[in-house]
């Protein structure tokens, strides 16, 4: 079911409950449904992200990712291209801490990226840092840079 389908089901449930009351109750239910719409979608994505992480931790190789295309979420198995999996990196105990000061605009972009992936910012950063460290290790720590302009 698409996320929009869950939102519509919530609206329908609220409308049925509101039908027991008067017109102001129905109006309150409509306003509540609108207010909950984005929160419900985000919570469903978070739940799918946690499910993907749990499934990934149970796999010997590869990982499970949440992909959303056209509003339709999918759990997709991604085979492992490298020796160490991202799931192995995530399954380690999170005991090390680091304090990182970021510009507010960058923090907002990181949060948006993590939300798109359906995981917490911490989990998203661990995945990105793990991948960057693996890539740097495999490429020999090369400092080659590509500069220029791109157009989309």
PDB file of C-alpha atoms in Angstrom:
ATOM      1  CA  UNK A   1       0.000   0.000   0.000  1.00  0.00           C
ATOM      2  CA  UNK A   2       1.238   3.479  -0.811  1.00  0.00           C
ATOM      3  CA  UNK A   3       1.840   5.897   2.041  1.00  0.00           C
ATOM      4  CA  UNK A   4      -1.012   7.985   0.670  1.00  0.00           C
ATOM      5  CA  UNK A   5      -3.242   4.942   1.183  1.00  0.00           C
ATOM      6  CA  UNK A   6      -2.362   4.858   4.883  1.00  0.00           C
ATOM      7  CA  UNK A   7      -3.054   8.576   5.164  1.00  0.00           C
ATOM      8  CA  UNK A   8      -6.427   8.131   3.463  1.00  0.00           C
ATOM      9  CA  UNK A   9      -7.244   5.227   5.794  1.00  0.00           C
ATOM     10  CA  UNK A  10      -6.446   7.483   8.767  1.00  0.00           C
ATOM     11  CA  UNK A  11      -8.714  10.207   7.356  1.00  0.00           C
ATOM     12  CA  UNK A  12     -11.510   7.670   6.873  1.00  0.00           C
ATOM     13  CA  UNK A  13     -11.101   6.367  10.438  1.00  0.00           C
ATOM     14  CA  UNK A  14     -11.209   9.890  11.845  1.00  0.00           C
ATOM     15  CA  UNK A  15     -14.282  10.735   9.736  1.00  0.00           C
ATOM     16  CA  UNK A  16     -16.120   7.650  11.053  1.00  0.00           C
ATOM     17  CA  UNK A  17     -15.333   8.596  14.650  1.00  0.00           C
ATOM     18  CA  UNK A  18     -16.244  12.258  14.018  1.00  0.00           C
ATOM     19  CA  UNK A  19     -19.602  11.208  12.540  1.00  0.00           C
ATOM     20  CA  UNK A  20     -20.635  10.325  16.092  1.00  0.00           C
ATOM     21  CA  UNK A  21     -20.323  14.000  17.081  1.00  0.00           C
ATOM     22  CA  UNK A  22     -21.544  17.306  15.716  1.00  0.00           C
ATOM     23  CA  UNK A  23     -20.241  19.484  12.885  1.00  0.00           C
ATOM     24  CA  UNK A  24     -17.467  21.009  15.027  1.00  0.00           C
ATOM     25  CA  UNK A  25     -16.233  17.495  15.839  1.00  0.00           C
ATOM     26  CA  UNK A  26     -16.110  16.682  12.117  1.00  0.00           C
ATOM     27  CA  UNK A  27     -14.173  19.899  11.451  1.00  0.00           C
ATOM     28  CA  UNK A  28     -11.735  19.081  14.260  1.00  0.00           C
ATOM     29  CA  UNK A  29     -11.221  15.587  12.774  1.00  0.00           C
ATOM     30  CA  UNK A  30     -10.463  17.112   9.345  1.00  0.00           C
ATOM     31  CA  UNK A  31      -7.927  19.509  10.849  1.00  0.00           C
ATOM     32  CA  UNK A  32      -6.347  16.697  12.842  1.00  0.00           C
ATOM     33  CA  UNK A  33      -6.054  14.524   9.732  1.00  0.00           C
ATOM     34  CA  UNK A  34      -4.267  17.322   7.859  1.00  0.00           C
ATOM     35  CA  UNK A  35      -1.923  17.917  10.794  1.00  0.00           C
ATOM     36  CA  UNK A  36      -1.093  14.219  11.103  1.00  0.00           C
ATOM     37  CA  UNK A  37      -0.579  13.602   7.384  1.00  0.00           C
ATOM     38  CA  UNK A  38       3.134  14.433   7.142  1.00  0.00           C
ATOM     39  CA  UNK A  39       3.884  12.967  10.578  1.00  0.00           C
ATOM     40  CA  UNK A  40       2.277   9.658   9.613  1.00  0.00           C
ATOM     41  CA  UNK A  41       4.291   9.431   6.399  1.00  0.00           C
ATOM     42  CA  UNK A  42       7.500  10.204   8.259  1.00  0.00           C
ATOM     43  CA  UNK A  43       6.750   7.649  11.003  1.00  0.00           C
ATOM     44  CA  UNK A  44       5.977   4.961   8.425  1.00  0.00           C
ATOM     45  CA  UNK A  45       9.303   5.689   6.709  1.00  0.00           C
ATOM     46  CA  UNK A  46      11.106   5.492  10.043  1.00  0.00           C
ATOM     47  CA  UNK A  47       9.436   2.152  10.828  1.00  0.00           C
ATOM     48  CA  UNK A  48      10.425   0.781   7.419  1.00  0.00           C
ATOM     49  CA  UNK A  49      13.977   2.063   7.938  1.00  0.00           C
ATOM     50  CA  UNK A  50      14.218   0.287  11.285  1.00  0.00           C
ATOM     51  CA  UNK A  51      12.828  -2.885   9.685  1.00  0.00           C
ATOM     52  CA  UNK A  52      15.449  -2.637   6.933  1.00  0.00           C
ATOM     53  CA  UNK A  53      18.228  -2.262   9.494  1.00  0.00           C
ATOM     54  CA  UNK A  54      16.935  -5.251  11.472  1.00  0.00           C
ATOM     55  CA  UNK A  55      16.715  -7.398   8.340  1.00  0.00           C
ATOM     56  CA  UNK A  56      20.187  -6.254   7.240  1.00  0.00           C
ATOM     57  CA  UNK A  57      21.670  -7.267  10.565  1.00  0.00           C
ATOM     58  CA  UNK A  58      20.350 -10.808  10.042  1.00  0.00           C
ATOM     59  CA  UNK A  59      21.889 -11.219   6.588  1.00  0.00           C
ATOM     60  CA  UNK A  60      25.296 -12.809   6.005  1.00  0.00           C
ATOM     61  CA  UNK A  61      25.984 -10.420   3.141  1.00  0.00           C
ATOM     62  CA  UNK A  62      24.253  -7.526   1.466  1.00  0.00           C
ATOM     63  CA  UNK A  63      21.756  -5.196   3.048  1.00  0.00           C
ATOM     64  CA  UNK A  64      18.118  -4.167   2.866  1.00  0.00           C
ATOM     65  CA  UNK A  65      17.268  -0.616   1.825  1.00  0.00           C
ATOM     66  CA  UNK A  66      14.026   1.330   1.836  1.00  0.00           C
ATOM     67  CA  UNK A  67      13.253   2.884  -1.519  1.00  0.00           C
ATOM     68  CA  UNK A  68      10.274   5.069  -2.262  1.00  0.00           C
ATOM     69  CA  UNK A  69       9.271   5.612  -5.851  1.00  0.00           C
ATOM     70  CA  UNK A  70       6.003   7.292  -6.689  1.00  0.00           C
ATOM     71  CA  UNK A  71       4.899   7.181  -3.061  1.00  0.00           C
ATOM     72  CA  UNK A  72       5.200   3.406  -2.943  1.00  0.00           C
ATOM     73  CA  UNK A  73       7.748   2.188  -0.338  1.00  0.00           C
ATOM     74  CA  UNK A  74       9.761  -0.945  -1.045  1.00  0.00           C
ATOM     75  CA  UNK A  75      12.225  -2.982   0.973  1.00  0.00           C
ATOM     76  CA  UNK A  76      14.969  -3.916  -1.503  1.00  0.00           C
ATOM     77  CA  UNK A  77      17.826  -6.385  -1.039  1.00  0.00           C
ATOM     78  CA  UNK A  78      21.145  -4.916  -2.198  1.00  0.00           C
ATOM     79  CA  UNK A  79      23.987  -7.412  -2.662  1.00  0.00           C
ATOM     80  CA  UNK A  80      27.265  -6.544  -1.036  1.00  0.00           C
ATOM     81  CA  UNK A  81      29.968  -5.334  -3.445  1.00  0.00           C
ATOM     82  CA  UNK A  82      32.678  -5.095  -0.803  1.00  0.00           C
ATOM     83  CA  UNK A  83      33.996  -7.373   1.931  1.00  0.00           C
ATOM     84  CA  UNK A  84      32.446  -5.512   4.866  1.00  0.00           C
ATOM     85  CA  UNK A  85      28.767  -4.681   4.876  1.00  0.00           C
ATOM     86  CA  UNK A  86      27.146  -1.550   6.155  1.00  0.00           C
ATOM     87  CA  UNK A  87      25.020  -3.787   8.363  1.00  0.00           C
ATOM     88  CA  UNK A  88      28.172  -5.038  10.097  1.00  0.00           C
ATOM     89  CA  UNK A  89      29.227  -1.462  10.763  1.00  0.00           C
ATOM     90  CA  UNK A  90      25.804  -0.633  12.182  1.00  0.00           C
ATOM     91  CA  UNK A  91      25.627  -3.796  14.297  1.00  0.00           C
ATOM     92  CA  UNK A  92      28.646  -2.712  16.357  1.00  0.00           C
ATOM     93  CA  UNK A  93      27.904  -1.176  19.728  1.00  0.00           C
ATOM     94  CA  UNK A  94      27.609   2.574  19.538  1.00  0.00           C
ATOM     95  CA  UNK A  95      30.032   3.341  22.366  1.00  0.00           C
ATOM     96  CA  UNK A  96      32.282   5.966  20.797  1.00  0.00           C
ATOM     97  CA  UNK A  97      31.104   9.567  20.862  1.00  0.00           C
ATOM     98  CA  UNK A  98      32.148  12.577  18.885  1.00  0.00           C
ATOM     99  CA  UNK A  99      30.992  16.173  19.129  1.00  0.00           C
ATOM    100  CA  UNK A 100      30.464  17.777  15.774  1.00  0.00           C
ATOM    101  CA  UNK A 101      29.483  21.396  15.240  1.00  0.00           C
ATOM    102  CA  UNK A 102      27.658  22.017  11.998  1.00  0.00           C
ATOM    103  CA  UNK A 103      26.100  24.998  10.282  1.00  0.00           C
ATOM    104  CA  UNK A 104      22.326  24.858  10.777  1.00  0.00           C
ATOM    105  CA  UNK A 105      21.781  24.629   7.003  1.00  0.00           C
ATOM    106  CA  UNK A 106      23.991  21.527   6.747  1.00  0.00           C
ATOM    107  CA  UNK A 107      22.258  19.938   9.722  1.00  0.00           C
ATOM    108  CA  UNK A 108      18.903  20.443   8.012  1.00  0.00           C
ATOM    109  CA  UNK A 109      20.219  18.823   4.810  1.00  0.00           C
ATOM    110  CA  UNK A 110      21.567  15.832   6.788  1.00  0.00           C
ATOM    111  CA  UNK A 111      18.222  15.414   8.529  1.00  0.00           C
ATOM    112  CA  UNK A 112      16.417  15.541   5.187  1.00  0.00           C
ATOM    113  CA  UNK A 113      18.771  12.934   3.699  1.00  0.00           C
ATOM    114  CA  UNK A 114      18.293  10.638   6.697  1.00  0.00           C
ATOM    115  CA  UNK A 115      14.513  11.035   6.484  1.00  0.00           C
ATOM    116  CA  UNK A 116      14.586  10.138   2.782  1.00  0.00           C
ATOM    117  CA  UNK A 117      16.479   6.952   3.678  1.00  0.00           C
ATOM    118  CA  UNK A 118      14.094   6.259   6.545  1.00  0.00           C
ATOM    119  CA  UNK A 119      16.780   6.144   9.254  1.00  0.00           C
ATOM    120  CA  UNK A 120      18.001   8.362  12.069  1.00  0.00           C
ATOM    121  CA  UNK A 121      20.638  11.015  11.415  1.00  0.00           C
ATOM    122  CA  UNK A 122      23.100   9.045  13.546  1.00  0.00           C
ATOM    123  CA  UNK A 123      22.544   5.847  11.533  1.00  0.00           C
ATOM    124  CA  UNK A 124      22.746   7.764   8.253  1.00  0.00           C
ATOM    125  CA  UNK A 125      26.035   9.404   9.276  1.00  0.00           C
ATOM    126  CA  UNK A 126      27.509   6.059  10.372  1.00  0.00           C
ATOM    127  CA  UNK A 127      26.601   4.552   6.961  1.00  0.00           C
ATOM    128  CA  UNK A 128      28.101   7.498   5.055  1.00  0.00           C
ATOM    129  CA  UNK A 129      31.268   7.583   7.152  1.00  0.00           C
ATOM    130  CA  UNK A 130      31.694   3.805   6.914  1.00  0.00           C
ATOM    131  CA  UNK A 131      31.320   3.924   3.132  1.00  0.00           C
ATOM    132  CA  UNK A 132      33.743   6.873   2.828  1.00  0.00           C
ATOM    133  CA  UNK A 133      36.332   5.155   5.033  1.00  0.00           C
ATOM    134  CA  UNK A 134      36.043   1.893   3.059  1.00  0.00           C
ATOM    135  CA  UNK A 135      36.302   3.733  -0.250  1.00  0.00           C
ATOM    136  CA  UNK A 136      39.355   5.697   0.907  1.00  0.00           C
ATOM    137  CA  UNK A 137      41.010   2.520   2.227  1.00  0.00           C
ATOM    138  CA  UNK A 138      40.367   0.622  -1.011  1.00  0.00           C
ATOM    139  CA  UNK A 139      41.507   3.486  -3.224  1.00  0.00           C
ATOM    140  CA  UNK A 140      44.732   3.871  -1.260  1.00  0.00           C
ATOM    141  CA  UNK A 141      43.779   7.206   0.250  1.00  0.00           C
ATOM    142  CA  UNK A 142      44.264   9.018  -3.038  1.00  0.00           C
ATOM    143  CA  UNK A 143      43.704  12.744  -2.948  1.00  0.00           C
ATOM    144  CA  UNK A 144      42.747  13.117  -6.600  1.00  0.00           C
ATOM    145  CA  UNK A 145      39.997  15.655  -7.118  1.00  0.00           C
ATOM    146  CA  UNK A 146      37.545  16.311  -9.867  1.00  0.00           C
ATOM    147  CA  UNK A 147      36.430  19.903 -10.238  1.00  0.00           C
ATOM    148  CA  UNK A 148      34.114  21.627 -12.615  1.00  0.00           C
ATOM    149  CA  UNK A 149      30.485  22.459 -13.141  1.00  0.00           C
ATOM    150  CA  UNK A 150      27.529  20.174 -13.541  1.00  0.00           C
ATOM    151  CA  UNK A 151      24.168  20.847 -15.040  1.00  0.00           C
ATOM    152  CA  UNK A 152      20.949  19.011 -14.281  1.00  0.00           C
TER     153      UNK A 152
END
